mmCIF file of C-alpha atoms in Angstrom:
data_model
loop_
_atom_site.group_PDB
_atom_site.id
_atom_site.type_symbol
_atom_site.label_atom_id
_atom_site.label_comp_id
_atom_site.label_asym_id
_atom_site.label_seq_id
_atom_site.Cartn_x
_atom_site.Cartn_y
_atom_site.Cartn_z
ATOM 1 C CA MET A 1 -9.826 -5.503 11.059
ATOM 2 C CA SER A 2 -9.496 -6.256 14.742
ATOM 3 C CA LYS A 3 -12.297 -5.960 17.250
ATOM 4 C CA ASP A 4 -10.994 -2.612 18.518
ATOM 5 C CA GLY A 5 -11.346 -1.152 15.027
ATOM 6 C CA ASN A 6 -7.659 -1.079 14.196
ATOM 7 C CA ASN A 7 -6.318 -2.838 11.128
ATOM 8 C CA SER A 8 -4.519 -6.008 12.194
ATOM 9 C CA ALA A 9 -3.973 -9.551 11.057
ATOM 10 C CA ALA A 10 -3.756 -10.755 14.659
ATOM 11 C CA GLU A 11 -7.235 -12.278 14.782
ATOM 12 C CA PHE A 12 -6.512 -14.331 11.651
ATOM 13 C CA LEU A 13 -3.532 -16.164 13.145
ATOM 14 C CA PRO A 14 -4.169 -19.877 13.783
ATOM 15 C CA ASP A 15 -3.972 -21.431 17.225
ATOM 16 C CA ARG A 16 -1.221 -23.798 16.105
ATOM 17 C CA LEU A 17 1.864 -22.026 14.804
ATOM 18 C CA ASP A 18 3.665 -23.899 12.055
ATOM 19 C CA LEU A 19 4.341 -22.861 8.476
ATOM 20 C CA THR A 20 1.528 -24.930 6.979
ATOM 21 C CA SER A 21 -1.153 -23.624 9.328
ATOM 22 C CA LEU A 22 0.146 -20.064 9.011
ATOM 23 C CA ARG A 23 0.071 -20.213 5.219
ATOM 24 C CA GLU A 24 -3.444 -21.639 5.191
ATOM 25 C CA ALA A 25 -4.707 -19.015 7.636
ATOM 26 C CA ALA A 26 -3.014 -16.144 5.812
ATOM 27 C CA ALA A 27 -4.870 -17.049 2.619
ATOM 28 C CA GLY A 28 -8.025 -15.694 4.246
ATOM 29 C CA CYS A 29 -6.506 -12.630 5.878
ATOM 30 C CA GLU A 30 -8.567 -9.445 5.766
ATOM 31 C CA GLY A 31 -6.487 -7.582 8.332
ATOM 32 C CA CYS A 32 -6.193 -4.529 6.067
ATOM 33 C CA ASP A 33 -7.852 -3.395 2.842
ATOM 34 C CA LEU A 34 -5.078 -4.586 0.512
ATOM 35 C CA TYR A 35 -6.770 -7.991 0.175
ATOM 36 C CA ARG A 36 -9.652 -6.381 -1.741
ATOM 37 C CA ALA A 37 -7.666 -5.632 -4.910
ATOM 38 C CA ALA A 38 -4.851 -8.192 -4.705
ATOM 39 C CA THR A 39 -5.188 -11.548 -6.427
ATOM 40 C CA ARG A 40 -4.133 -13.532 -3.354
ATOM 41 C CA THR A 41 -2.047 -13.556 -0.211
ATOM 42 C CA VAL A 42 1.588 -14.260 -1.055
ATOM 43 C CA PHE A 43 2.998 -15.940 2.029
ATOM 44 C CA GLY A 44 6.603 -16.795 2.769
ATOM 45 C CA GLU A 45 8.279 -19.913 1.422
ATOM 46 C CA GLY A 46 11.144 -22.052 2.628
ATOM 47 C CA PRO A 47 11.943 -24.550 5.354
ATOM 48 C CA ALA A 48 11.294 -24.187 9.049
ATOM 49 C CA GLY A 49 14.721 -24.026 10.618
ATOM 50 C CA ALA A 50 16.235 -22.138 7.669
ATOM 51 C CA ALA A 51 19.489 -20.453 8.656
ATOM 52 C CA PHE A 52 18.577 -17.312 6.706
ATOM 53 C CA MET A 53 15.305 -15.399 6.529
ATOM 54 C CA LEU A 54 15.128 -12.768 3.798
ATOM 55 C CA VAL A 55 12.416 -10.161 4.254
ATOM 56 C CA GLY A 56 11.366 -7.856 1.420
ATOM 57 C CA GLU A 57 8.668 -5.222 1.122
ATOM 58 C CA GLN A 58 5.629 -6.795 -0.526
ATOM 59 C CA PRO A 59 4.713 -9.021 -3.487
ATOM 60 C CA GLY A 60 5.093 -7.450 -6.916
ATOM 61 C CA ASP A 61 2.884 -7.937 -9.947
ATOM 62 C CA GLN A 62 4.288 -11.351 -10.906
ATOM 63 C CA GLU A 63 4.392 -12.560 -7.311
ATOM 64 C CA ASP A 64 0.735 -11.615 -6.893
ATOM 65 C CA LEU A 65 -0.224 -13.493 -10.062
ATOM 66 C CA GLN A 66 1.888 -16.584 -9.388
ATOM 67 C CA GLY A 67 1.457 -16.749 -5.617
ATOM 68 C CA HIS A 68 5.159 -17.037 -4.758
ATOM 69 C CA PRO A 69 7.605 -14.465 -3.344
ATOM 70 C CA PHE A 70 10.496 -13.113 -5.431
ATOM 71 C CA VAL A 71 9.622 -14.711 -8.768
ATOM 72 C CA GLY A 72 9.764 -11.476 -10.797
ATOM 73 C CA PRO A 73 12.778 -9.497 -12.090
ATOM 74 C CA ALA A 74 13.907 -8.554 -8.556
ATOM 75 C CA GLY A 75 13.840 -12.236 -7.670
ATOM 76 C CA ARG A 76 16.332 -12.988 -10.410
ATOM 77 C CA VAL A 77 18.680 -10.340 -9.017
ATOM 78 C CA LEU A 78 18.264 -11.885 -5.585
ATOM 79 C CA ASP A 79 18.938 -15.417 -6.848
ATOM 80 C CA ARG A 80 22.142 -14.251 -8.489
ATOM 81 C CA GLY A 81 23.254 -12.430 -5.340
ATOM 82 C CA LEU A 82 22.566 -15.403 -3.081
ATOM 83 C CA ALA A 83 24.510 -17.739 -5.347
ATOM 84 C CA GLU A 84 27.495 -15.390 -5.551
ATOM 85 C CA ALA A 85 27.440 -14.779 -1.786
ATOM 86 C CA GLY A 86 27.508 -18.520 -1.124
ATOM 87 C CA ILE A 87 24.041 -18.720 0.433
ATOM 88 C CA GLU A 88 22.260 -21.923 -0.560
ATOM 89 C CA ARG A 89 18.575 -21.559 -1.423
ATOM 90 C CA GLU A 90 17.684 -24.588 0.729
ATOM 91 C CA ASP A 91 19.001 -22.568 3.703
ATOM 92 C CA VAL A 92 16.700 -19.623 2.937
ATOM 93 C CA TYR A 93 13.163 -18.678 3.962
ATOM 94 C CA LEU A 94 11.814 -15.887 1.726
ATOM 95 C CA THR A 95 9.006 -13.595 2.787
ATOM 96 C CA ASN A 96 7.754 -10.003 2.735
ATOM 97 C CA ALA A 97 6.767 -7.533 5.429
ATOM 98 C CA VAL A 98 3.388 -7.118 3.674
ATOM 99 C CA LYS A 99 1.681 -10.148 2.146
ATOM 100 C CA HIS A 100 -0.654 -8.487 -0.392
ATOM 101 C CA PHE A 101 0.283 -6.488 -3.497
ATOM 102 C CA SER A 102 -0.320 -2.752 -3.121
ATOM 103 C CA PHE A 103 -0.711 -1.016 -6.461
ATOM 104 C CA THR A 104 -2.378 1.685 -8.515
ATOM 105 C CA ARG A 105 -3.675 1.168 -12.053
ATOM 106 C CA GLN A 106 -2.391 2.964 -15.125
ATOM 107 C CA GLY A 107 -4.516 1.630 -17.936
ATOM 108 C CA ARG A 108 -4.026 -2.126 -17.885
ATOM 109 C CA ARG A 109 -0.798 -1.912 -15.907
ATOM 110 C CA ARG A 110 -0.597 -2.350 -12.156
ATOM 111 C CA ILE A 111 2.022 -0.010 -10.737
ATOM 112 C CA HIS A 112 3.660 -0.827 -7.410
ATOM 113 C CA GLN A 113 2.620 1.439 -4.550
ATOM 114 C CA LYS A 114 4.601 1.519 -1.323
ATOM 115 C CA PRO A 115 2.645 0.099 1.628
ATOM 116 C CA THR A 116 1.534 2.559 4.270
ATOM 117 C CA ALA A 117 2.690 2.450 7.885
ATOM 118 C CA ALA A 118 -0.775 1.175 8.846
ATOM 119 C CA GLU A 119 -0.551 -1.658 6.301
ATOM 120 C CA ILE A 120 2.916 -2.614 7.508
ATOM 121 C CA GLY A 121 1.657 -2.658 11.074
ATOM 122 C CA ALA A 122 -1.444 -4.644 10.182
ATOM 123 C CA CYS A 123 0.701 -7.384 8.627
ATOM 124 C CA GLN A 124 3.258 -7.468 11.451
ATOM 125 C CA PRO A 125 1.648 -10.470 13.228
ATOM 126 C CA TRP A 126 2.355 -12.698 10.217
ATOM 127 C CA LEU A 127 5.999 -11.647 10.093
ATOM 128 C CA ASN A 128 6.411 -12.104 13.838
ATOM 129 C CA ALA A 129 4.901 -15.578 13.582
ATOM 130 C CA GLU A 130 7.222 -16.528 10.726
ATOM 131 C CA LEU A 131 10.237 -15.413 12.764
ATOM 132 C CA ALA A 132 9.032 -17.425 15.752
ATOM 133 C CA VAL A 133 8.519 -20.601 13.708
ATOM 134 C CA VAL A 134 11.591 -20.436 11.461
ATOM 135 C CA GLU A 135 14.006 -19.176 14.145
ATOM 136 C CA PRO A 136 16.633 -18.035 11.626
ATOM 137 C CA GLN A 137 20.209 -17.335 12.596
ATOM 138 C CA VAL A 138 20.438 -14.419 10.156
ATOM 139 C CA VAL A 139 17.724 -12.068 8.914
ATOM 140 C CA VAL A 140 18.499 -10.166 5.715
ATOM 141 C CA VAL A 141 16.407 -7.003 5.659
ATOM 142 C CA LEU A 142 15.711 -5.961 2.066
ATOM 143 C CA GLY A 143 14.826 -2.283 1.838
ATOM 144 C CA ALA A 144 13.186 0.420 3.914
ATOM 145 C CA THR A 145 9.768 -1.188 4.395
ATOM 146 C CA ALA A 146 11.251 -4.381 5.814
ATOM 147 C CA ALA A 147 13.604 -2.290 7.960
ATOM 148 C CA ARG A 148 10.676 -0.364 9.391
ATOM 149 C CA ALA A 149 8.861 -3.595 10.234
ATOM 150 C CA LEU A 150 11.865 -5.294 11.827
ATOM 151 C CA LEU A 151 14.267 -2.609 13.024
ATOM 152 C CA GLY A 152 12.026 0.380 13.705
ATOM 153 C CA ARG A 153 11.242 3.624 11.949
ATOM 154 C CA ALA A 154 14.511 5.281 13.013
ATOM 155 C CA PHE A 155 16.636 2.729 11.128
ATOM 156 C CA ARG A 156 17.993 4.024 7.810
ATOM 157 C CA VAL A 157 19.112 1.452 5.277
ATOM 158 C CA THR A 158 21.156 4.023 3.364
ATOM 159 C CA ARG A 159 23.281 4.765 6.446
ATOM 160 C CA GLN A 160 23.253 1.456 8.309
ATOM 161 C CA ARG A 161 23.301 -1.173 5.560
ATOM 162 C CA GLY A 162 25.809 -3.983 5.740
ATOM 163 C CA ALA A 163 26.311 -3.714 9.499
ATOM 164 C CA PRO A 164 25.213 -6.687 11.632
ATOM 165 C CA VAL A 165 22.728 -5.718 14.355
ATOM 166 C CA PRO A 166 20.981 -7.916 16.930
ATOM 167 C CA LEU A 167 17.369 -8.922 16.284
ATOM 168 C CA GLY A 168 16.116 -11.091 19.114
ATOM 169 C CA GLU A 169 18.130 -14.316 18.997
ATOM 170 C CA ALA A 170 19.150 -13.630 15.387
ATOM 171 C CA THR A 171 21.511 -11.212 13.668
ATOM 172 C CA ALA A 172 20.066 -8.805 11.110
ATOM 173 C CA VAL A 173 21.879 -7.310 8.131
ATOM 174 C CA ALA A 174 20.096 -4.660 6.081
ATOM 175 C CA THR A 175 20.629 -3.920 2.420
ATOM 176 C CA ILE A 176 18.729 -2.387 -0.472
ATOM 177 C CA HIS A 177 15.838 -4.242 -2.038
ATOM 178 C CA PRO A 178 16.935 -6.041 -5.217
ATOM 179 C CA SER A 179 14.402 -3.980 -7.177
ATOM 180 C CA ALA A 180 16.519 -0.933 -6.282
ATOM 181 C CA VAL A 181 19.387 -2.517 -8.219
ATOM 182 C CA LEU A 182 17.148 -2.611 -11.297
ATOM 183 C CA ARG A 183 16.191 1.054 -10.871
ATOM 184 C CA ALA A 184 19.712 2.319 -10.183
ATOM 185 C CA PRO A 185 21.418 4.581 -12.767
ATOM 186 C CA ASP A 186 24.537 2.418 -12.380
ATOM 187 C CA ARG A 187 23.227 -1.120 -11.998
ATOM 188 C CA ASP A 188 26.665 -2.694 -11.781
ATOM 189 C CA ALA A 189 27.710 -0.517 -8.855
ATOM 190 C CA ALA A 190 24.359 -1.024 -7.122
ATOM 191 C CA TYR A 191 24.630 -4.764 -7.548
ATOM 192 C CA GLU A 192 28.187 -4.867 -6.185
ATOM 193 C CA GLY A 193 27.035 -3.034 -3.056
ATOM 194 C CA PHE A 194 24.072 -5.385 -2.702
ATOM 195 C CA LEU A 195 26.356 -8.405 -3.089
ATOM 196 C CA ALA A 196 28.800 -7.049 -0.505
ATOM 197 C CA ASP A 197 25.964 -6.800 2.029
ATOM 198 C CA LEU A 198 24.823 -10.359 1.267
ATOM 199 C CA LYS A 199 28.374 -11.564 1.838
ATOM 200 C CA VAL A 200 28.341 -9.895 5.266
ATOM 201 C CA ALA A 201 25.077 -11.701 6.015
ATOM 202 C CA ALA A 202 26.541 -15.017 4.827
ATOM 203 C CA GLY A 203 29.407 -14.563 7.282
ATOM 204 C CA GLN A 204 27.047 -14.205 10.241
ATOM 205 C CA ARG A 205 25.840 -17.782 10.059
ATOM 206 C CA GLU A 206 27.003 -19.941 12.935
ATOM 207 C CA ARG A 207 29.286 -22.671 11.701
#
């Protein structure tokens, strides 16, 4: 919590901005209350200078346990989509708008709970810092939470997905979160739409 009483990660940012120092500092972030129940901070992974930054919502159950983004079922959908869209993983930095797992308990199970606007805002300094350090050419916005963090609350993924829009010096392309493919009544159709959006993103890279 910041000195003015508002939830924010800003005071936890290191003086020196590089991916190593950011990751180390984020491990101790208490900028909102999500750290209390989560196992750990799950920070972004990938090279500085990656051409593509992919931004999801938050870590899931497996990501929280393993400490890496997109290692659960949605990550496998994403890996398949990237490969089929021609996006090399070494050209990708993966992260989430919120760095701690938000969940409710049902017996022994931990059920994903969508982050609140306050939690998204509290985590924004980490995402802004990652963008500043990585300087991607293309930002792939995965789902509504990431869209709110990066493109504003008025942006609607359902209406504006697959269309390149400017984001600072980069180009952003929004699509559904890969977990939405898994939840869709027609997974094949949902995946084809997801893949089409990734192909648009792949085409935005400067040659």
